[in-house]
Coordinates of C-alpha atoms in Angstrom, one line a residue:
X120 CA -33.0 31.9 12.1
X121 CA -33.2 28.3 13.3
X122 CA -33.2 25.4 10.9
X123 CA -33.0 21.6 11.3
X124 CA -29.6 20.4 12.4
X125 CA -29.7 18.0 9.4
X126 CA -30.1 20.9 7.0
X127 CA -27.1 22.7 8.6
X128 CA -25.1 19.4 8.3
X129 CA -25.9 19.4 4.6
X130 CA -24.6 22.9 4.3
X131 CA -21.3 21.7 5.8
X132 CA -21.2 19.1 3.1
X133 CA -21.8 21.7 0.4
X134 CA -19.1 24.0 1.8
X135 CA -16.7 21.1 1.9
X136 CA -17.4 20.4 -1.8
X137 CA -18.9 17.0 -1.1
X138 CA -20.8 15.6 -4.1
X139 CA -21.6 12.1 -2.9
X140 CA -22.5 10.5 0.4
X141 CA -22.0 6.7 0.2
X142 CA -24.2 4.8 2.6
X143 CA -26.7 2.2 3.7
X144 CA -29.4 4.0 5.8
X145 CA -31.9 2.8 8.3
X146 CA -34.7 4.6 10.2
X147 CA -32.4 6.9 12.1
X148 CA -31.2 8.6 8.9
X149 CA -34.7 10.0 8.0
X150 CA -33.8 13.7 8.7
X151 CA -30.6 13.4 6.8
X152 CA -32.2 11.8 3.8
X153 CA -34.9 14.4 3.9
X154 CA -32.4 17.2 3.9
X155 CA -30.4 15.7 1.1
X156 CA -33.6 15.4 -1.0
X157 CA -33.5 19.2 -1.3
X158 CA -29.7 19.4 -2.0
X159 CA -29.4 18.4 -5.6
X160 CA -25.6 18.8 -5.7
X161 CA -25.0 16.3 -2.9
X162 CA -26.2 12.9 -3.9
X163 CA -26.8 9.8 -1.7
X164 CA -25.2 6.7 -3.3
X165 CA -27.0 3.7 -2.0
X166 CA -25.1 0.5 -1.2
X167 CA -26.2 -3.0 -0.1
X168 CA -23.5 -3.4 2.5
X169 CA -21.7 -1.1 4.8
X170 CA -18.2 -2.1 3.8
X171 CA -19.1 -1.1 0.2
X172 CA -20.0 2.4 1.4
X173 CA -16.7 2.8 3.3
X174 CA -14.6 1.4 0.5
X175 CA -16.3 3.6 -2.2
X176 CA -15.6 6.7 0.0
X177 CA -12.0 5.4 0.3
X178 CA -11.6 5.1 -3.4
X179 CA -13.2 8.5 -4.1
X180 CA -10.9 10.2 -1.6
X181 CA -7.8 8.6 -3.1
X182 CA -8.8 9.8 -6.6
X183 CA -9.8 13.4 -5.6
X184 CA -7.3 14.0 -2.8
X185 CA -10.1 15.4 -0.6
X186 CA -12.2 13.9 2.3
X187 CA -15.1 11.6 1.2
X188 CA -18.2 10.7 3.3
X189 CA -19.6 7.3 4.3
X190 CA -22.9 7.1 6.2
X191 CA -23.4 4.2 8.6
X192 CA -26.5 3.2 10.5
X193 CA -26.2 3.1 14.4
X194 CA -24.0 0.6 16.2
X195 CA -24.7 -2.3 13.8
X196 CA -23.8 -0.4 10.7
X197 CA -20.7 0.8 12.3
X198 CA -19.7 -2.7 13.2
X199 CA -20.4 -3.9 9.6
X200 CA -18.2 -1.1 8.2
X201 CA -15.2 -1.5 10.5
X202 CA -13.1 -3.9 8.5
X203 CA -13.0 -1.6 5.5
X204 CA -12.5 1.4 7.8
X205 CA -9.4 -0.4 8.9
X206 CA -8.0 -0.2 5.4
X207 CA -8.6 3.6 5.3
X208 CA -6.9 3.9 8.7
X209 CA -3.8 1.9 7.5
X210 CA -3.7 3.9 4.3
X211 CA -4.2 7.3 6.0
X212 CA -7.1 8.2 3.8
X213 CA -9.5 11.0 4.9
X214 CA -12.8 9.2 5.1
X215 CA -15.4 11.0 7.2
X216 CA -17.9 8.5 8.7
X217 CA -21.2 10.1 9.6
X218 CA -23.1 7.6 11.6
X219 CA -26.7 8.2 12.7
X220 CA -27.7 6.8 16.1
X221 CA -30.9 6.0 17.9
X222 CA -32.9 8.6 19.9
X223 CA -30.8 10.1 22.7
X224 CA -33.5 9.3 25.3
X225 CA -32.9 5.5 24.9
X226 CA -29.1 5.6 24.7
X227 CA -27.6 4.0 27.8
X228 CA -30.8 2.0 28.4
X229 CA -29.8 -1.1 26.3
X230 CA -31.9 0.1 23.4
X231 CA -32.2 -1.5 20.0
X232 CA -28.9 -1.4 18.0
X233 CA -27.1 0.5 20.7
X234 CA -24.1 0.0 22.9
X235 CA -23.0 2.0 26.0
X236 CA -20.3 3.7 23.8
X237 CA -20.5 3.1 20.1
X238 CA -17.7 5.6 19.4
X239 CA -15.4 3.2 21.2
X240 CA -15.8 0.8 18.3
X241 CA -14.3 3.2 15.8
X242 CA -11.8 5.0 18.0
X243 CA -8.8 2.6 17.3
X244 CA -9.3 3.1 13.6
X245 CA -9.7 6.9 13.3
X246 CA -8.0 10.1 14.2
X247 CA -11.0 11.5 16.0
X248 CA -14.3 9.9 17.2
X249 CA -17.1 11.7 18.9
X250 CA -20.9 11.6 19.6
X251 CA -22.7 14.9 19.2
X252 CA -24.3 16.0 22.5
X253 CA -26.7 18.8 21.4
X254 CA -28.5 19.8 18.2
X255 CA -26.7 23.1 17.9
X256 CA -23.4 21.2 17.8
X257 CA -24.2 18.9 14.9
X258 CA -22.9 21.2 12.1
X259 CA -19.9 22.2 14.3
X260 CA -19.0 18.6 14.9
X261 CA -19.4 17.7 11.3
X262 CA -17.0 20.5 10.3
X263 CA -14.6 19.3 13.0
X264 CA -14.7 15.8 11.5
X265 CA -13.6 17.1 8.1
X266 CA -10.9 19.2 9.7
X267 CA -9.5 16.3 11.6
X268 CA -9.6 14.0 8.6
X269 CA -7.8 16.4 6.3
X270 CA -5.1 17.7 8.7
X271 CA -1.7 16.1 7.8
X272 CA -1.1 13.3 8.1
X273 CA -4.7 12.6 6.9
X274 CA -6.9 9.7 8.1
X275 CA -10.5 8.7 8.9
X276 CA -12.8 10.6 11.4
X277 CA -16.0 9.3 13.0
X278 CA -19.0 11.3 14.1
X279 CA -22.1 9.7 15.7
X280 CA -25.3 11.8 15.7
X281 CA -28.5 10.7 17.5
X282 CA -31.6 10.9 15.2
X283 CA -33.5 13.4 17.4
X284 CA -30.7 15.9 17.3
X285 CA -30.6 15.8 13.5
X286 CA -34.4 16.5 13.4
X287 CA -34.2 19.3 16.0
X288 CA -34.0 23.0 15.2
X289 CA -30.5 24.6 15.7
X290 CA -29.3 28.1 15.3
X291 CA -27.4 29.0 12.0
X292 CA -25.4 29.7 10.1
X293 CA -23.2 26.6 9.7
X294 CA -19.5 27.0 10.5
X295 CA -17.0 28.1 7.8
X296 CA -14.6 25.3 6.7
X297 CA -11.3 25.3 8.5
X298 CA -8.2 25.7 6.3
X299 CA -6.0 22.6 5.9
X300 CA -2.8 23.2 7.9
X301 CA 0.4 23.6 5.9
X302 CA 2.6 20.5 5.8
X303 CA 5.6 20.3 8.1
X304 CA 8.8 21.6 6.5
X305 CA 12.1 20.0 7.4
X306 CA 14.6 21.7 9.6
X307 CA 17.5 23.2 7.7
X308 CA 20.0 21.2 9.8
X309 CA 18.2 18.0 8.8
X310 CA 18.6 18.8 5.1
X311 CA 22.3 19.6 5.5
X312 CA 22.9 16.4 7.4
X313 CA 21.1 14.3 4.8
X314 CA 23.0 16.0 2.0
X315 CA 26.3 15.3 3.7
X316 CA 25.5 11.6 4.1
X317 CA 24.2 11.3 0.5
X318 CA 27.2 12.9 -1.1
X319 CA 29.6 10.8 1.0
X320 CA 27.9 7.4 0.3
X321 CA 29.3 5.1 -2.4
X322 CA 26.1 3.2 -3.1
X323 CA 23.0 5.0 -1.7
X324 CA 19.5 3.9 -2.7
X325 CA 16.3 5.9 -2.6
X326 CA 13.2 4.2 -1.2
X327 CA 10.1 6.2 -2.2
X328 CA 6.8 5.7 -0.4
X329 CA 3.3 6.0 -1.6
X330 CA 2.8 9.4 0.0
X331 CA 5.1 10.8 -2.8
X332 CA 2.7 9.7 -5.6
X333 CA 1.7 13.4 -6.0
X334 CA 2.2 15.7 -9.0
X335 CA 4.2 18.1 -6.9
X336 CA 6.6 15.3 -5.9
X337 CA 7.1 13.1 -8.9
X338 CA 9.1 15.6 -11.0
X339 CA 11.2 16.6 -8.0
X340 CA 12.0 13.0 -7.3
X341 CA 13.1 12.5 -10.9
X342 CA 15.3 15.6 -10.6
X343 CA 16.9 14.3 -7.3
X344 CA 17.7 10.8 -8.6
X345 CA 19.4 12.3 -11.7
X346 CA 21.4 14.9 -9.8
X347 CA 22.7 12.4 -7.3
X348 CA 22.6 9.3 -9.5
X349 CA 20.4 7.3 -7.2
X350 CA 18.8 3.9 -7.9
X351 CA 15.0 4.3 -7.2
X352 CA 13.0 1.6 -5.4
X353 CA 9.3 1.6 -4.6
X354 CA 8.4 0.8 -1.0
X355 CA 7.6 -2.9 -0.4
X356 CA 4.4 -4.0 -2.1
X357 CA 2.7 -4.8 1.3
X358 CA 2.8 -1.0 2.0
X359 CA 2.5 0.3 -1.5
X360 CA -0.8 2.1 -2.1
X361 CA 0.2 4.2 -5.1
X362 CA 3.1 4.5 -7.6
X363 CA 5.5 7.2 -6.6
X364 CA 7.8 6.8 -9.6
X365 CA 7.4 5.5 -13.2
X366 CA 8.4 1.8 -13.6
X367 CA 9.8 2.5 -17.1
X368 CA 12.3 5.1 -15.9
X369 CA 16.0 4.1 -16.3
X370 CA 16.7 4.9 -12.6
X371 CA 13.9 2.6 -11.4
X372 CA 15.3 -0.8 -10.3
X373 CA 12.3 -2.5 -8.6
X374 CA 10.4 -2.8 -5.4
X375 CA 12.3 -2.7 -2.1
X376 CA 13.1 -6.1 -0.6
X377 CA 15.9 -7.1 1.8
X378 CA 17.1 -9.6 -0.8
X379 CA 17.2 -7.1 -3.7
X380 CA 20.8 -6.6 -4.9
X381 CA 20.5 -2.8 -4.7
X382 CA 19.6 -3.2 -1.0
X383 CA 22.2 -5.8 -0.2
X384 CA 25.0 -3.7 -1.8
X385 CA 23.8 -0.3 -0.4
X386 CA 25.7 1.7 2.2
X387 CA 22.8 4.2 2.7
X388 CA 19.1 3.9 2.4
X389 CA 17.1 7.2 2.0
X390 CA 13.5 6.3 2.8
X391 CA 11.1 9.1 1.8
X392 CA 7.5 8.9 3.0
X393 CA 7.6 5.1 3.4
X394 CA 6.3 2.9 6.2
X395 CA 9.2 0.8 7.5
X396 CA 7.7 -1.8 7.4
X397 CA 4.3 -3.6 7.2
X398 CA 5.3 -7.1 8.3
X399 CA 3.4 -10.2 7.3
X400 CA 5.4 -12.5 9.5
X401 CA 8.6 -12.2 11.5
X402 CA 11.4 -11.4 9.0
X403 CA 14.2 -13.9 8.5
X404 CA 16.7 -11.1 8.4
X405 CA 16.7 -7.3 9.1
X406 CA 14.8 -5.5 6.3
X407 CA 17.3 -2.6 6.6
X408 CA 20.8 -4.2 6.2
X409 CA 23.0 -3.6 9.3
X410 CA 25.8 -2.3 7.1
X411 CA 23.7 0.5 5.6
X412 CA 22.8 3.8 7.3
X413 CA 19.1 4.8 7.2
X414 CA 17.8 8.3 6.6
X415 CA 14.0 8.2 7.2
X416 CA 11.8 11.1 6.3
X417 CA 8.1 10.9 7.2
X418 CA 5.3 13.3 8.1
X419 CA 4.2 11.2 11.0
X420 CA 6.7 11.1 14.0
X421 CA 5.4 7.7 15.1
X422 CA 6.8 6.1 11.9
X423 CA 10.4 7.2 12.6
X424 CA 12.2 4.5 14.4
X425 CA 9.1 2.3 14.8
X426 CA 11.0 -0.9 13.8
X427 CA 14.4 0.3 12.6
X428 CA 16.6 2.9 14.2
X429 CA 17.5 5.6 11.6
X430 CA 20.9 7.3 11.6
X431 CA 18.9 10.5 10.7
X432 CA 15.2 10.8 11.5
X433 CA 13.4 13.7 9.9
X434 CA 9.7 14.6 10.7
X435 CA 8.6 16.5 7.6
X436 CA 6.5 16.3 4.5
X437 CA 8.8 14.2 2.2
X438 CA 7.9 16.3 -0.9
X439 CA 9.1 19.5 0.9
X440 CA 12.2 17.6 2.0
X441 CA 13.0 16.7 -1.6
X442 CA 12.4 20.3 -2.7
X443 CA 14.7 21.7 0.0
X444 CA 17.3 19.2 -0.8
X445 CA 17.3 20.2 -4.5
X446 CA 17.8 23.8 -3.5
X447 CA 20.9 23.0 -1.6
X448 CA 23.9 24.4 -3.6
X449 CA 26.0 21.3 -3.1
X450 CA 23.2 19.0 -4.4
X451 CA 22.7 21.3 -7.4
X452 CA 26.4 20.6 -8.3
X453 CA 27.4 17.4 -6.4
X454 CA 30.7 17.7 -4.6
X455 CA 33.5 15.8 -6.3
X456 CA 30.8 14.3 -8.4
X457 CA 32.1 13.0 -11.6
X458 CA 34.0 9.9 -10.4
X459 CA 31.3 8.9 -7.9
X460 CA 28.5 9.7 -10.3
X461 CA 30.1 7.5 -12.9
X462 CA 30.4 4.6 -10.5
X463 CA 26.8 5.0 -9.4
X464 CA 25.6 5.2 -13.0
X465 CA 27.4 1.9 -13.8
X466 CA 25.9 0.3 -10.8
X467 CA 22.4 1.4 -11.7
X468 CA 22.8 0.1 -15.2
X469 CA 23.8 -3.3 -13.9
X470 CA 20.8 -3.4 -11.6
X471 CA 18.5 -2.3 -14.4
X472 CA 20.0 -4.9 -16.8
X473 CA 19.5 -7.6 -14.2
X474 CA 15.9 -6.6 -13.6
X475 CA 15.2 -6.5 -17.4
X476 CA 16.7 -10.0 -17.8
X477 CA 14.6 -11.4 -15.0
X478 CA 11.4 -9.9 -16.5
X479 CA 12.3 -11.2 -20.0
X480 CA 13.0 -14.7 -18.6
X481 CA 9.7 -14.6 -16.7
X482 CA 7.8 -13.7 -19.9
X483 CA 9.4 -16.5 -21.8
X484 CA 8.5 -19.1 -19.3
X485 CA 5.1 -17.8 -18.2
X486 CA 3.6 -16.4 -21.4
X487 CA 1.8 -19.5 -22.7
X488 CA -0.8 -21.8 -21.3
X489 CA -3.8 -21.6 -19.1
X490 CA -4.2 -20.9 -16.3
X491 CA -2.3 -17.7 -17.0
X492 CA 0.4 -16.1 -14.8
X493 CA -0.6 -12.9 -13.1
X494 CA 2.6 -11.4 -14.7
X495 CA 1.2 -12.0 -18.1
X496 CA -2.2 -10.5 -17.1
X497 CA -0.4 -7.4 -16.1
X498 CA 1.6 -7.2 -19.4
X499 CA -1.5 -7.8 -21.5
X500 CA -3.5 -5.2 -19.7
X501 CA -0.7 -2.7 -20.2
X502 CA -0.9 -3.4 -23.9
X503 CA -4.7 -3.2 -24.2
X504 CA -5.6 -0.4 -21.8
X505 CA -5.6 3.3 -22.8
X506 CA -2.6 5.2 -21.5
X507 CA -4.6 7.1 -18.9
X508 CA -6.3 4.0 -17.5
X509 CA -6.5 3.7 -13.7
X510 CA -5.8 0.3 -12.0
X511 CA -7.4 -0.4 -8.6
X512 CA -5.6 -3.5 -7.4
X513 CA -6.5 -6.0 -4.7
X514 CA -5.0 -9.2 -6.2
X515 CA -3.6 -10.3 -2.8
X516 CA -1.3 -13.2 -3.4
X517 CA -1.0 -12.4 -7.1
X518 CA -0.1 -8.7 -6.5
X519 CA 3.7 -8.9 -6.8
X520 CA 3.6 -10.7 -10.1
X521 CA 0.8 -8.5 -11.5
X522 CA 2.7 -5.3 -10.5
X523 CA 5.9 -6.6 -12.1
X524 CA 4.1 -7.2 -15.4
X525 CA 2.4 -3.8 -15.7
X526 CA 4.8 -0.9 -16.2
X527 CA 2.9 1.5 -14.0
X528 CA 3.2 5.3 -13.8
X529 CA 2.3 7.7 -11.0
X530 CA -1.4 8.4 -10.8
X531 CA -2.2 5.1 -12.5
X532 CA -2.5 2.7 -9.5
X533 CA -4.5 2.7 -6.3
X534 CA -4.1 -0.1 -3.7
X535 CA -4.7 -0.7 0.0
X536 CA -2.1 -1.8 2.5
X537 CA -4.8 -2.7 5.1
X538 CA -5.5 -6.3 4.3
X539 CA -9.2 -6.2 4.9
X540 CA -10.6 -8.0 1.8
X541 CA -13.4 -6.7 -0.3
X542 CA -11.9 -3.3 -0.9
X543 CA -11.1 -3.5 -4.6
X544 CA -14.4 -3.4 -6.4
X545 CA -16.2 -0.7 -4.3
X546 CA -13.0 1.4 -4.2
X547 CA -12.8 1.2 -8.0
X548 CA -16.4 2.4 -8.2
X549 CA -15.5 5.4 -6.1
X550 CA -12.5 6.1 -8.3
X551 CA -14.7 6.0 -11.4
X552 CA -17.1 8.5 -9.9
X553 CA -14.2 10.8 -9.3
X554 CA -12.7 10.2 -12.7
X555 CA -15.6 9.6 -15.1
X556 CA -13.6 10.1 -18.3
X557 CA -10.9 7.5 -17.4
X558 CA -11.1 3.8 -18.0
X559 CA -11.0 2.2 -14.4
X560 CA -10.1 -1.4 -14.0
X561 CA -10.3 -3.3 -10.7
X562 CA -7.9 -6.3 -10.5
X563 CA -9.1 -8.5 -7.6
X564 CA -8.7 -12.1 -6.4
X565 CA -11.6 -14.4 -6.6
X566 CA -11.8 -14.5 -2.8
X567 CA -11.7 -10.7 -2.5
X568 CA -14.6 -10.3 -5.0
X569 CA -17.0 -12.3 -2.9
X570 CA -16.4 -10.2 0.3
X571 CA -18.3 -7.3 -1.3
X572 CA -20.0 -8.6 -4.6
X573 CA -23.0 -6.3 -3.6
X574 CA -20.9 -3.4 -5.0
X575 CA -21.7 -4.6 -8.5
X576 CA -25.4 -3.6 -7.9
X577 CA -24.4 -0.1 -6.9
X578 CA -22.1 0.1 -9.9
X579 CA -24.9 -0.9 -12.2
X580 CA -27.4 1.4 -10.5
X581 CA -24.9 4.4 -10.8
X582 CA -24.0 3.5 -14.4
X583 CA -20.3 3.1 -13.6
X584 CA -18.4 1.2 -16.4
X585 CA -15.7 -0.3 -14.2
X586 CA -14.1 -3.5 -15.6
X587 CA -13.5 -6.0 -12.9
X588 CA -10.7 -8.5 -13.7
X589 CA -11.0 -11.5 -11.4
X590 CA -7.7 -13.4 -11.0
X591 CA -9.3 -16.7 -10.4
X592 CA -7.2 -19.4 -8.8
X593 CA -10.3 -21.1 -7.3
X594 CA -8.9 -20.9 -3.8
X595 CA -7.8 -18.8 -0.9
X596 CA -4.2 -19.3 -1.9
X597 CA -2.8 -17.5 1.1
X598 CA -4.5 -20.0 3.4
X599 CA -3.2 -23.0 1.4
X600 CA 0.3 -21.4 1.5
X601 CA 0.1 -21.0 5.3
X602 CA -0.6 -24.7 5.7
X603 CA 2.3 -25.6 3.4
X604 CA 4.6 -23.3 5.3
X605 CA 3.5 -24.9 8.6
X606 CA 4.2 -28.4 7.2
X607 CA 7.4 -27.4 5.4
X608 CA 6.1 -29.3 2.3
X609 CA 5.2 -28.1 -1.2
X610 CA 1.8 -29.9 -1.2
X611 CA -1.4 -29.6 0.9
X612 CA -2.7 -32.9 2.2
X613 CA -6.1 -34.0 0.8
X614 CA -9.0 -33.0 3.1
X615 CA -7.4 -29.8 4.4
X616 CA -10.3 -27.4 5.0
X617 CA -10.6 -23.7 4.6
X618 CA -9.3 -22.7 1.2
X619 CA -11.1 -24.4 -1.7
X620 CA -13.4 -21.9 -3.7
X621 CA -14.1 -24.1 -6.7
X622 CA -17.7 -24.1 -8.0
X623 CA -18.3 -20.3 -7.8
X624 CA -19.7 -19.0 -11.1
X625 CA -18.5 -15.4 -11.1
X626 CA -20.3 -14.5 -14.3
X627 CA -23.7 -15.6 -12.9
X628 CA -23.1 -13.6 -9.7
X629 CA -22.2 -10.5 -11.7
X630 CA -25.3 -10.8 -13.9
X631 CA -27.5 -11.3 -10.9
X632 CA -26.4 -7.9 -9.6
X633 CA -27.0 -6.3 -13.0
X634 CA -23.4 -6.3 -14.2
X635 CA -22.0 -7.7 -17.5
X636 CA -19.8 -10.8 -17.5
X637 CA -17.1 -12.3 -19.7
X638 CA -14.5 -15.1 -19.3
X639 CA -11.1 -16.0 -20.7
X640 CA -10.9 -19.7 -21.7
X641 CA -7.6 -19.7 -23.6
X642 CA -4.4 -17.6 -23.0
X643 CA -4.4 -16.0 -26.4
X644 CA -8.0 -14.6 -25.8
X645 CA -6.9 -12.4 -22.9
X646 CA -6.2 -9.2 -24.8
X647 CA -9.3 -9.4 -27.0
X648 CA -11.6 -10.2 -24.1
X649 CA -10.3 -7.3 -22.1
X650 CA -10.7 -4.9 -25.0
X651 CA -14.2 -6.1 -25.6
X652 CA -15.1 -5.8 -21.9
X653 CA -13.9 -2.2 -21.8
X654 CA -16.0 -1.4 -24.9
X655 CA -19.1 -3.1 -23.6
X656 CA -18.9 -1.5 -20.1
X657 CA -18.6 1.9 -21.7
X658 CA -21.4 1.3 -24.2
X659 CA -23.8 -0.1 -21.6
X660 CA -22.6 2.1 -18.6
X661 CA -22.3 -0.7 -16.1
X662 CA -19.6 -2.9 -14.6
X663 CA -18.2 -5.9 -16.5
X664 CA -16.7 -8.8 -14.6
X665 CA -14.0 -10.7 -16.5
X666 CA -13.1 -14.2 -15.1
X667 CA -9.4 -14.9 -15.8
X668 CA -8.1 -18.3 -14.7
X669 CA -4.6 -17.8 -13.2
X670 CA -1.9 -20.1 -11.8
X671 CA -0.8 -20.1 -8.2
X672 CA 1.9 -17.5 -7.5
X673 CA 4.9 -18.2 -5.2
X674 CA 5.8 -15.9 -2.3
X675 CA 4.2 -14.9 1.0

């Protein structure tokens, strides 16, 4: 029996377990909206800007581990959502973009909000981009988009459907969802070769990437570092999108950096599921030291040897690699292990002691005064927030200091490595929808907030109690730092344009969109203001924006 293609499309969403479609519709979405009206379990979440829809889907997919859906309107809606789609592409997040196009009879004729090939806009940022050709292919193409987005390594997919095809009759039933392919297991020879190198090394370090921030990997990682006595490093903060290992673990010694003493002294780097590297500028020195061998394990072949030649390259799911390595009999009982393990343990203790001393010194020097340091904001948030709170962080220039101040655990942090600003607040709303019983806090720079402040309206409309902590340094600090780097001086000449954001009242903007607002005026108020904001957001079921004045942070 024939039904509208839009109704069959909604059946695909149902079969895929989709609960929300995040979007900003126009006239071409009429058939889709009409079909969703009769599908109570799939709700359309209205946004005021297309990037908000994409970032909400991004956050929801991160928190659930399943593809999420954003709906964009024709060519212009696609264009408006591309910068935030870039973040999903960089982070390998399965966002399915369902875009609805103008009537197929006017495509190719220079029609309103059309281009000769709108899919070409999205193609560099997705695994698969396609425009449906006939009504009976709408549901099939939608299912294909989900399959492409979810297949490892995951990533965005883009489907463009003309409005007349959605409204046309098509034969049913809709396609059955395709199973997600099993992840790639490492070759046995690769596991043996890695084991041999690890046991022979004097000072190996383990660099864990964000792809290992999964329940099936965290415990295995902890087992591996203890068996082989390995210092643990997170991947560099520019690539870090989730925490793969707890910061308070005695084997954790910090975030990977070429200048870190663990890296400088290492004779082997085992990089598991990490991107090597996301460069901000040409590095002054190699980020993998020439004296250290590199073992790189990644699910995506294109990441292996992209910038640095590994001594051993392994295309495999890194969690399966860890599991297979743990099952190796010589790793279960390390060969000749006592002496080497004792030396490594002493080295790790020294690295950990150095890190603790640096953090303690930072707290002593940065604890008092306003503006606050981002490090103190992180430490205060860790003290005030419940243990299962989730942090969605887009603090930009303040990120390293904030991350150093908050002792994060796996599952507690979501970030983007994309660099397209405006991600943090809408992504936090998506996370809150996925985890309604958790406290969700977005930590964003003042510049980032005003790329997508419209997200606050959606948060208030959807009754989402996200607390938005705005690290307010009243400027685009990265822009100012770029000028200073160019001039080689520590000051910016008066009259330099392009970075001053003073005069923005974040509280007034928040209240204008229906959110709550609070401000920290003295350093000692921070904890109390945060606790009150959490309580008010929960009580009134809407976002609360907390304006926190922070000092400039050094670094790139």
